[in-house]
PDB file of C-alpha atoms in Angstrom:
ATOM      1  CA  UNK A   1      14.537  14.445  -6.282  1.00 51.00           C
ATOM      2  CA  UNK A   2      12.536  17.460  -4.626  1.00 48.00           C
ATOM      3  CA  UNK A   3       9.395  16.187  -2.422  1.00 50.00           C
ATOM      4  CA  UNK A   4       6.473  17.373  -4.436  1.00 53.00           C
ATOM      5  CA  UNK A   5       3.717  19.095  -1.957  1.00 54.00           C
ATOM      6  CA  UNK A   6       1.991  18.099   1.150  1.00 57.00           C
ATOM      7  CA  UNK A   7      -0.863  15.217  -0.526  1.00 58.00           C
ATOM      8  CA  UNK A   8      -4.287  16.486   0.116  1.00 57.00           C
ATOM      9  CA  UNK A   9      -5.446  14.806   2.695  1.00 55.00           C
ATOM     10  CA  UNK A  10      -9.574  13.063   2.630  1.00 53.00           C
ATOM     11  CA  UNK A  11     -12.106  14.890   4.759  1.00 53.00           C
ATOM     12  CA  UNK A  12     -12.709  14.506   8.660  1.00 54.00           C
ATOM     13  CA  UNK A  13     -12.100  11.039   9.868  1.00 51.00           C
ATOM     14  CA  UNK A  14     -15.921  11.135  10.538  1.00 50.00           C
ATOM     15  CA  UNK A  15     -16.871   9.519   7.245  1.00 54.00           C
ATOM     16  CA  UNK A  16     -17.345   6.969   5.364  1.00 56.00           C
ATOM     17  CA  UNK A  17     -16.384   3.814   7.809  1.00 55.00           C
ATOM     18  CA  UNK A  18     -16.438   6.307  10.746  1.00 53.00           C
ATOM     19  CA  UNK A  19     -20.355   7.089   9.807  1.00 54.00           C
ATOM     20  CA  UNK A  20     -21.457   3.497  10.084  1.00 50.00           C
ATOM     21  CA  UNK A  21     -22.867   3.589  13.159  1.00 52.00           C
ATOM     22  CA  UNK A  22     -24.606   0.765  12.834  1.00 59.00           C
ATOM     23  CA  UNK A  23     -21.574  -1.357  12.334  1.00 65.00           C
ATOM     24  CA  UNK A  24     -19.270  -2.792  15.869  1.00 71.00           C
ATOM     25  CA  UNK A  25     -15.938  -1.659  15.847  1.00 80.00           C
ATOM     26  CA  UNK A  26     -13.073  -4.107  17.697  1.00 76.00           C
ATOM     27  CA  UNK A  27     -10.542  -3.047  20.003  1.00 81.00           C
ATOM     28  CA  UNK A  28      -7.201  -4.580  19.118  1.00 76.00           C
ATOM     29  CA  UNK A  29      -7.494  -7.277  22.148  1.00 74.00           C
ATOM     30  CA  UNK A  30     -10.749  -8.182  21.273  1.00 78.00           C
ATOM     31  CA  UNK A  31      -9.278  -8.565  17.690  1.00 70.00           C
ATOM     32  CA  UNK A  32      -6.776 -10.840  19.224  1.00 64.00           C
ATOM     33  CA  UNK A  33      -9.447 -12.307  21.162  1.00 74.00           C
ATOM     34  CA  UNK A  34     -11.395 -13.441  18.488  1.00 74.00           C
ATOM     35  CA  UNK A  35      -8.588 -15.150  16.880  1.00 67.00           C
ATOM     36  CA  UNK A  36      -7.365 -16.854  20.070  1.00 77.00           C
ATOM     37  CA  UNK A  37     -10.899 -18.273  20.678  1.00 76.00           C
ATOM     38  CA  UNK A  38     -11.246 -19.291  17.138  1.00 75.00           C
ATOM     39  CA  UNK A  39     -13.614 -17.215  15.968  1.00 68.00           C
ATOM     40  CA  UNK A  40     -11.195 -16.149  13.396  1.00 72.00           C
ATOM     41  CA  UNK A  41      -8.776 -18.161  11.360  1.00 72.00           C
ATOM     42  CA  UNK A  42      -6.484 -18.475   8.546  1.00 71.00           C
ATOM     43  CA  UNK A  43      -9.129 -18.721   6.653  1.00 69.00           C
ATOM     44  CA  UNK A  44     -10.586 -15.854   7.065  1.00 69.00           C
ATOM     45  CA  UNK A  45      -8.797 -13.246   5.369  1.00 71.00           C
ATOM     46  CA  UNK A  46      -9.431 -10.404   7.686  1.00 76.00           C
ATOM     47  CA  UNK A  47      -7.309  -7.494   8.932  1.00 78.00           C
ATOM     48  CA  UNK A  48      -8.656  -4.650  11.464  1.00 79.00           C
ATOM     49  CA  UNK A  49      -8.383  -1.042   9.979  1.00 77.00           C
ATOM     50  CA  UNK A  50      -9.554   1.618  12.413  1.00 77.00           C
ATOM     51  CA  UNK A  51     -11.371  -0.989  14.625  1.00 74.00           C
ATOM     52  CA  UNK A  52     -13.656  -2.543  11.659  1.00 76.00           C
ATOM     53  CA  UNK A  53     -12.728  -5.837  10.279  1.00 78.00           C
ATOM     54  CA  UNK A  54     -11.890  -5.291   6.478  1.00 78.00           C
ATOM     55  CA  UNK A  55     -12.110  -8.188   3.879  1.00 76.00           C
ATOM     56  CA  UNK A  56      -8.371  -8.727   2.471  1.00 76.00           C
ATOM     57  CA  UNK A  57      -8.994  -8.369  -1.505  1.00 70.00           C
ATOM     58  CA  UNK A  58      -7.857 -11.206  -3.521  1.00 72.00           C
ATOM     59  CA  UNK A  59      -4.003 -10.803  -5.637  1.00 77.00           C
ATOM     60  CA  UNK A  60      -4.132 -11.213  -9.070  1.00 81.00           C
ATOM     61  CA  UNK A  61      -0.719 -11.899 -10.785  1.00 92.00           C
ATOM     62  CA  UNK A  62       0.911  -8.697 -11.185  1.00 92.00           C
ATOM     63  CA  UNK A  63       0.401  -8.224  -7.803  1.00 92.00           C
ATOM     64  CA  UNK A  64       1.399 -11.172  -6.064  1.00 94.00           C
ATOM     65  CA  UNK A  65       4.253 -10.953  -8.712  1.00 95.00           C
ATOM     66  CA  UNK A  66       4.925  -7.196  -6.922  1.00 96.00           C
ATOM     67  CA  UNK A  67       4.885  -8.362  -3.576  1.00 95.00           C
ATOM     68  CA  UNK A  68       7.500 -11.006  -4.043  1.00 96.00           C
ATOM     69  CA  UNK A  69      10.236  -9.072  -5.865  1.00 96.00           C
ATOM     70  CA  UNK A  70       9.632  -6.369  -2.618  1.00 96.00           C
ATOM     71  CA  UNK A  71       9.824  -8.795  -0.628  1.00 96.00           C
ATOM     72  CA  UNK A  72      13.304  -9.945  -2.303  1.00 96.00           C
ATOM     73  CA  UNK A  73      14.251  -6.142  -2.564  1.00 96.00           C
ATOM     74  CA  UNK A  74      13.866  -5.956   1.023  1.00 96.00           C
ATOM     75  CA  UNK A  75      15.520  -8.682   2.413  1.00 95.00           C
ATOM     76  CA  UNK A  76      18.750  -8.129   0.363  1.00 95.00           C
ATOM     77  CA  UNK A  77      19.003  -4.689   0.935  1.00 96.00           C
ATOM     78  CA  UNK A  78      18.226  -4.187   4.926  1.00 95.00           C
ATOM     79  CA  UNK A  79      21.135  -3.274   7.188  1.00 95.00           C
ATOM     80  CA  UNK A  80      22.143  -5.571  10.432  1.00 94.00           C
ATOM     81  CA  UNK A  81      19.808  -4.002  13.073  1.00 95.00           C
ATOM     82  CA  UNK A  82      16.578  -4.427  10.566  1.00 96.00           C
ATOM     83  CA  UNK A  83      14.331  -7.095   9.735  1.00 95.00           C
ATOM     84  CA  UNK A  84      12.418  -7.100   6.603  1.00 96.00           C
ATOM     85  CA  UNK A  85       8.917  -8.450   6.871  1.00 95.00           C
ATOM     86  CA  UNK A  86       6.206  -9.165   4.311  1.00 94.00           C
ATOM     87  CA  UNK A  87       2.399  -9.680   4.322  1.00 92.00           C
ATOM     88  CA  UNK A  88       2.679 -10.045   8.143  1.00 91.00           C
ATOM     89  CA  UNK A  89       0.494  -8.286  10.981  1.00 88.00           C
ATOM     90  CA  UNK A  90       1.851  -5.233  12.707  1.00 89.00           C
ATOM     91  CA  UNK A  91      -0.030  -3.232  15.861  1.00 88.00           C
ATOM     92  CA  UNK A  92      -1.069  -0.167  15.702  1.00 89.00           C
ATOM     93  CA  UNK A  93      -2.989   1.696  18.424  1.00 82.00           C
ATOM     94  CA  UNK A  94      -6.618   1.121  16.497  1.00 82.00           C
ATOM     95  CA  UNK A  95      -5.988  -1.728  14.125  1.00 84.00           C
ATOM     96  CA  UNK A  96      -3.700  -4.620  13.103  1.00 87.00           C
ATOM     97  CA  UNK A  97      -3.122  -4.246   9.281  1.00 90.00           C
ATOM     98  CA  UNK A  98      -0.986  -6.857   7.416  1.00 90.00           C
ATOM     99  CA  UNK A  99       0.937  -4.511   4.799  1.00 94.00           C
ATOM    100  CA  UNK A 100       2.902  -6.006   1.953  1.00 95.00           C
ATOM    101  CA  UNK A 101       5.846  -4.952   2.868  1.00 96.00           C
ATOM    102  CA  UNK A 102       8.010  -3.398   6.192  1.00 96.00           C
ATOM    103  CA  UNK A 103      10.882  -2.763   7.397  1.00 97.00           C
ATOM    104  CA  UNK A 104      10.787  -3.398  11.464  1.00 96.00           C
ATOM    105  CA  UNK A 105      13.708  -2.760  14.533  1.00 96.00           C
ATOM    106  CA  UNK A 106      15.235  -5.986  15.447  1.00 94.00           C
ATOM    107  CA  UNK A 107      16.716  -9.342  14.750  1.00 90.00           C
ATOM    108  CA  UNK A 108      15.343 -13.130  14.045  1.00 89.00           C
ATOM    109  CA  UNK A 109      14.053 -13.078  17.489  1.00 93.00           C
ATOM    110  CA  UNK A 110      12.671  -9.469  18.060  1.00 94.00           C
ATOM    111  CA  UNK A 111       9.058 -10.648  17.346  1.00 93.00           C
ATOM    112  CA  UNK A 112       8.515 -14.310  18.262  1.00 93.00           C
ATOM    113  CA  UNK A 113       6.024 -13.197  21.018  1.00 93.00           C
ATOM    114  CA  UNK A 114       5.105 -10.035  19.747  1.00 91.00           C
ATOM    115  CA  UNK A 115       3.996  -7.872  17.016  1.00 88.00           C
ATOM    116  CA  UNK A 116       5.914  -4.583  15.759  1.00 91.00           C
ATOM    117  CA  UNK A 117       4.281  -1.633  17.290  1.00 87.00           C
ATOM    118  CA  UNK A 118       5.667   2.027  18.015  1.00 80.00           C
ATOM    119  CA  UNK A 119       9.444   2.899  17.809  1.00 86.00           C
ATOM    120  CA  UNK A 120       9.827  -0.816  15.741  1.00 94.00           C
ATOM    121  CA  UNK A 121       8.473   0.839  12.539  1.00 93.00           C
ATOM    122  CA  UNK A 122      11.348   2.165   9.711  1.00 96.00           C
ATOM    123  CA  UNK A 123       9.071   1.670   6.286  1.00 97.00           C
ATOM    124  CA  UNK A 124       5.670  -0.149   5.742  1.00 97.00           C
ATOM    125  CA  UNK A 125       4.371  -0.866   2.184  1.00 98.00           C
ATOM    126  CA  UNK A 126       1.419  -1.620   0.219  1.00 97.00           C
ATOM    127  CA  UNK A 127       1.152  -2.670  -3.269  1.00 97.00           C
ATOM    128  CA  UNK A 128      -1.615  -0.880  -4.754  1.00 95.00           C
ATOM    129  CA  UNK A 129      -3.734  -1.639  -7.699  1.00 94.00           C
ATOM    130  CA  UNK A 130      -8.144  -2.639  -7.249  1.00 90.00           C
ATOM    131  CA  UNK A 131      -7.331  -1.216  -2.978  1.00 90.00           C
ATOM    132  CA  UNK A 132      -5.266   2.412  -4.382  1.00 95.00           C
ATOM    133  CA  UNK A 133      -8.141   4.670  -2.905  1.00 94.00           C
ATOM    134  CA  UNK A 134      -8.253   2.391   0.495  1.00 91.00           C
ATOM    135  CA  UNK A 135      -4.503   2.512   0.731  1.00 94.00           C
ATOM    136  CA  UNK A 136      -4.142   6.901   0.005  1.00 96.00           C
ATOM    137  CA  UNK A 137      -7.143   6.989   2.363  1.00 93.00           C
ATOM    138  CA  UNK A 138      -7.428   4.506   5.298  1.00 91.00           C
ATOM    139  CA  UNK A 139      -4.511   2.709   5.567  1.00 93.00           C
ATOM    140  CA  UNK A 140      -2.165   6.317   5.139  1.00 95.00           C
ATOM    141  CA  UNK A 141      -4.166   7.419   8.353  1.00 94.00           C
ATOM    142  CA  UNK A 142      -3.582   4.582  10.056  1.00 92.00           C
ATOM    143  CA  UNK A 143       0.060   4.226   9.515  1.00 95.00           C
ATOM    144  CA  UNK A 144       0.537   8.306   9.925  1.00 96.00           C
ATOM    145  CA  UNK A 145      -1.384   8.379  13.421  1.00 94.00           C
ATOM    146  CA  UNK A 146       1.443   6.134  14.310  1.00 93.00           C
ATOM    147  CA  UNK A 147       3.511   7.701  13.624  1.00 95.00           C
ATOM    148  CA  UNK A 148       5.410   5.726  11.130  1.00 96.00           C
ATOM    149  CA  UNK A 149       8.104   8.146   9.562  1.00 97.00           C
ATOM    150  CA  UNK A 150       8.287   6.377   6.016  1.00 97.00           C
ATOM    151  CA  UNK A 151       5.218   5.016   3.880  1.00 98.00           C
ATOM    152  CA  UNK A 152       5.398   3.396   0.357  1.00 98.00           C
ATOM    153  CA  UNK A 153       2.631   2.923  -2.054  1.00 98.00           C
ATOM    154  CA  UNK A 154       3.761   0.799  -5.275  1.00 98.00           C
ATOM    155  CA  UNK A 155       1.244   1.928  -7.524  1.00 98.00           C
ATOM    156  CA  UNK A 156       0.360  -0.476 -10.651  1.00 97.00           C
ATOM    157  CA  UNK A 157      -2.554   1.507 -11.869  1.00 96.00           C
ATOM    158  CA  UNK A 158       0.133   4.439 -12.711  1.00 97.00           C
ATOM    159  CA  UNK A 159       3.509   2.809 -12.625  1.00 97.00           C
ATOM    160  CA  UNK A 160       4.971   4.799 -10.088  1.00 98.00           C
ATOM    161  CA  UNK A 161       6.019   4.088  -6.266  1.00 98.00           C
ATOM    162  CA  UNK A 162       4.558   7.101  -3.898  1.00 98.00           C
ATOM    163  CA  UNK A 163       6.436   7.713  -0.977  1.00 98.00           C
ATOM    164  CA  UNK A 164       4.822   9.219   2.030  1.00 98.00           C
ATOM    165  CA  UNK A 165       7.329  10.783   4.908  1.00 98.00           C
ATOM    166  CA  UNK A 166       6.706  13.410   7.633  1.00 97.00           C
ATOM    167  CA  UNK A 167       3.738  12.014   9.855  1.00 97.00           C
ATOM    168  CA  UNK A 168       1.517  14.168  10.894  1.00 97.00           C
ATOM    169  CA  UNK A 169      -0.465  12.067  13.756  1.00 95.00           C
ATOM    170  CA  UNK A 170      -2.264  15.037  15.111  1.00 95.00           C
ATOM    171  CA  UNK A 171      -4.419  15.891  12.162  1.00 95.00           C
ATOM    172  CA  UNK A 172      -7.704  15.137  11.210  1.00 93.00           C
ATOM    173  CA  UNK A 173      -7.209  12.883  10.087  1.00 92.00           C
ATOM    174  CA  UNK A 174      -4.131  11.861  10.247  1.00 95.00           C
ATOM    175  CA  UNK A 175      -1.802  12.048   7.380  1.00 97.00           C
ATOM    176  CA  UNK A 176       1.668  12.599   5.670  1.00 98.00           C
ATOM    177  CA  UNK A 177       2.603  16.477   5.367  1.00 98.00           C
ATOM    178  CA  UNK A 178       5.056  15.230   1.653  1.00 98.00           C
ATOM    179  CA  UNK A 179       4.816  12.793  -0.976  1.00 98.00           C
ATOM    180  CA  UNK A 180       7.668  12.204  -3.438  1.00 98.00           C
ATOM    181  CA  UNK A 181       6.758  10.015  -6.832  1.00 98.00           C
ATOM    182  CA  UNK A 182       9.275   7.774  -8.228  1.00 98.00           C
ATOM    183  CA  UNK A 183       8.545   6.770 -11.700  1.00 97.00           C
ATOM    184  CA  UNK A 184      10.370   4.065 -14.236  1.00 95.00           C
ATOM    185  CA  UNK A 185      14.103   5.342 -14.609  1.00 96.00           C
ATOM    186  CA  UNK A 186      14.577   6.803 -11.387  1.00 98.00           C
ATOM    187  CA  UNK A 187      15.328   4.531  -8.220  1.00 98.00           C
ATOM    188  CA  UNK A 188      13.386   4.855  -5.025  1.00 98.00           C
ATOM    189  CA  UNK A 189      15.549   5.554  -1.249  1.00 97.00           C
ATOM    190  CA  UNK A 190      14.961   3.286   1.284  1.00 97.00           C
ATOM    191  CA  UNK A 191      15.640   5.394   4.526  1.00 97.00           C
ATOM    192  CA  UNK A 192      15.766   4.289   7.949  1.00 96.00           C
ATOM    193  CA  UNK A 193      16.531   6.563  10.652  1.00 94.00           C
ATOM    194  CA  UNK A 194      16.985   9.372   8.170  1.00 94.00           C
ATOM    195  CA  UNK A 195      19.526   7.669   6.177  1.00 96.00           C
ATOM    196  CA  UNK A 196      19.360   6.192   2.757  1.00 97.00           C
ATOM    197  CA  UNK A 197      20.787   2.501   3.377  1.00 96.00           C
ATOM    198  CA  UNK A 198      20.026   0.840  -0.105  1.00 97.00           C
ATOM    199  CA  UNK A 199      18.259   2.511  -3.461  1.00 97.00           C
ATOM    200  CA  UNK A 200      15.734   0.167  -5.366  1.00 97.00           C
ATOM    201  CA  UNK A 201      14.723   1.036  -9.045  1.00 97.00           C
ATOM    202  CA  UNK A 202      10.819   1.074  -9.906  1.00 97.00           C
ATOM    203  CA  UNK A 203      11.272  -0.852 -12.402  1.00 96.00           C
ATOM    204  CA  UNK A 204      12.450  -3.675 -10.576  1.00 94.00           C
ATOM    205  CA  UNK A 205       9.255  -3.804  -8.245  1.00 96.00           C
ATOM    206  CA  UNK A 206       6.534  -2.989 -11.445  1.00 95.00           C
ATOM    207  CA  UNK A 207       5.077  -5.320 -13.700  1.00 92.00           C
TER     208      UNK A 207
END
């Protein structure tokens, strides 16, 4: 399948959470200060997005459904050299999302004292249905200004899987120069390094 054309891509970073100047944004450390202190917890179902501290929408059925057939997907079809991760923190330079789904560098061991960050990254994933405009907008500029070579949005609102490749961390903001739609029927890549390891149908992820 062809990639379709470069996604357009929202205006300036300086909107929207960017023009709330009257709300504190976090550093990463302090993020992780916060939570070693106890300031946050468990409980609070936080996760930092461009330094502001977003509320974690709650999963109704077909998407907690979603997530756990990805995370199946995932696990069973990741090469020796890859660890499949799901609904866990990752750090990026300006936040610490918790994305539904990723595919990380490394073994059993890679992360027990750290988080992925950088070169770890293959895939990361969000299932998308009530958070679809939060995922195209903030979360694809967080992922492409680091870089992160593959993105996957498993869209229930349109029963499709968009996949997001070619980072383009330098723009304003940052974003993904192709998206390719995979629809019911057709099967969607999973590519690491460049090369197609494993193939997972949409509608084995969809509702």
């Amino acid at each position: 399948m062809s990639p379709s054309s470069a996604p357009p891509g929202p205006p300036p970073i300086q909107t929207a959470l960017a023009q709330m100047a009257t709300f504190r944004r976090f550093t990463v450390a302090e993020y992780h200060e916060l939570i070693r202190i106890g300031v946050l917890t468990t409980e609070d179902r936080v996760e930092l997005i461009d330094g502001y501290l977003v509320n974690k929408m709650p999963q109704n059925d077909p998407h907690a459904s979603t997530v756990m057939r990805l995370a199946e997907d995932l696990f069973r079809n990741v090469p020796v050299g890859w660890q499949a991760r799901s609904q866990l923190p990752i750090t990026l330079a300006n936040g610490e999302p918790e994305p539904d789904g990723a595919v990380v560098r490394g073994g059993r061991r890679t992360y027990d004292t750290r988080k992925p960050t950088g070169t770890d990254f293959g895939i990361v994933i969000e299932v998308s249905d009530s958070t679809l405009a939060f995922d195209r907008r903030f979360k694809m500029a967080e992922y492409a200004g680091a870089g992160i070579p593959v993105y996957w949005i498993v869209n229930l609102i349109d029963e499709r899987v968009e996949v997001y490749t070619s980072p383009d961390p330098t723009a304003d903001p940052p974003a993904y120069r192709t998206r390719t739609d995979y629809a019911h029927g057709q099967s969607v890549p999973l590519v690491l390094d460049g090369t197609t390891v494993a193939s997972i149908p949409v509608a084995d992820l969809l509702p």
